[in-house]
Structure formats: C-alpha cells, structure tokens
GROMACS .gro file of C-alpha atoms in nm:
model
   50
    1HIS     CA    1  -2.454   1.427  -0.834
    2ASP     CA    2  -2.394   1.776  -0.966
    3HIS     CA    3  -2.745   1.919  -0.982
    4GLY     CA    4  -2.648   2.186  -1.236
    5LEU     CA    5  -2.495   1.927  -1.466
    6TYR     CA    6  -2.803   1.707  -1.425
    7SER     CA    7  -3.029   1.999  -1.518
    8ALA     CA    8  -2.817   2.064  -1.826
    9MET     CA    9  -2.850   1.694  -1.910
   10GLN     CA   10  -3.229   1.716  -1.884
   11ALA     CA   11  -3.228   2.019  -2.113
   12LEU     CA   12  -3.010   1.831  -2.362
   13GLU     CA   13  -3.243   1.532  -2.348
   14THR     CA   14  -3.542   1.758  -2.416
   15GLU     CA   15  -3.362   1.921  -2.708
   16THR     CA   16  -3.268   1.580  -2.844
   17ASN     CA   17  -3.630   1.465  -2.825
   18THR     CA   18  -3.742   1.779  -3.007
   19LYS     CA   19  -3.483   1.778  -3.286
   20LEU     CA   20  -3.440   1.409  -3.364
   21CYS     CA   21  -3.745   1.315  -3.569
   22VAL     CA   22  -3.603   0.976  -3.663
   23PRO     CA   23  -3.691   0.617  -3.560
   24HIS     CA   24  -3.387   0.600  -3.332
   25ALA     CA   25  -3.469   0.915  -3.134
   26ASN     CA   26  -3.571   0.710  -2.830
   27ASP     CA   27  -3.251   0.507  -2.853
   28ALA     CA   28  -3.052   0.830  -2.840
   29VAL     CA   29  -3.242   0.941  -2.531
   30GLU     CA   30  -3.188   0.603  -2.368
   31TYR     CA   31  -2.816   0.629  -2.444
   32PHE     CA   32  -2.799   0.972  -2.279
   33ARG     CA   33  -2.993   0.842  -1.980
   34SER     CA   34  -2.765   0.537  -1.946
   35VAL     CA   35  -2.461   0.767  -1.956
   36VAL     CA   36  -2.612   0.979  -1.679
   37MET     CA   37  -2.701   0.679  -1.464
   38ALA     CA   38  -2.351   0.535  -1.509
   39GLY     CA   39  -2.192   0.870  -1.429
   40ARG     CA   40  -1.999   0.860  -1.756
   41TRP     CA   41  -1.973   1.240  -1.780
   42ASP     CA   42  -1.642   1.225  -1.971
   43ASP     CA   43  -1.806   1.020  -2.245
   44LEU     CA   44  -2.102   1.256  -2.256
   45LEU     CA   45  -1.888   1.569  -2.274
   46ARG     CA   46  -1.676   1.412  -2.547
   47LEU     CA   47  -1.992   1.343  -2.747
   48VAL     CA   48  -2.128   1.694  -2.695
   49ARG     CA   49  -1.800   1.857  -2.804
   50LYS     CA   50  -1.800   1.682  -3.144
   0.00000   0.00000   0.00000
C-alpha cells in the first residue's frame, strides 16, 4: 500500500469524525475504512473530488 495515501486517509477519517456530528458519522467512517481495505482508491478519490 502507498503509505502516504494511507496517512492521508487516516487524516481524512479523523477530520470526518470531527466534523460529522450526526448519527451516521460512524457509518461514514466504516465506509471509508471499507474502501481502504478493498483498495477502492478510485471510488474514494471520486467521492473526495465532489
């Protein structure tokens, strides 16, 4: 795995945890984590660019 990209992902996850004060915040984090584990970087980047 690209360590730099993984670090950026961790930072994004932290930011998501901080900013999303809604009931589904954990679901969002789990989605990000599942994307990382599946290596679906294209999907992640597409989401981030929205």
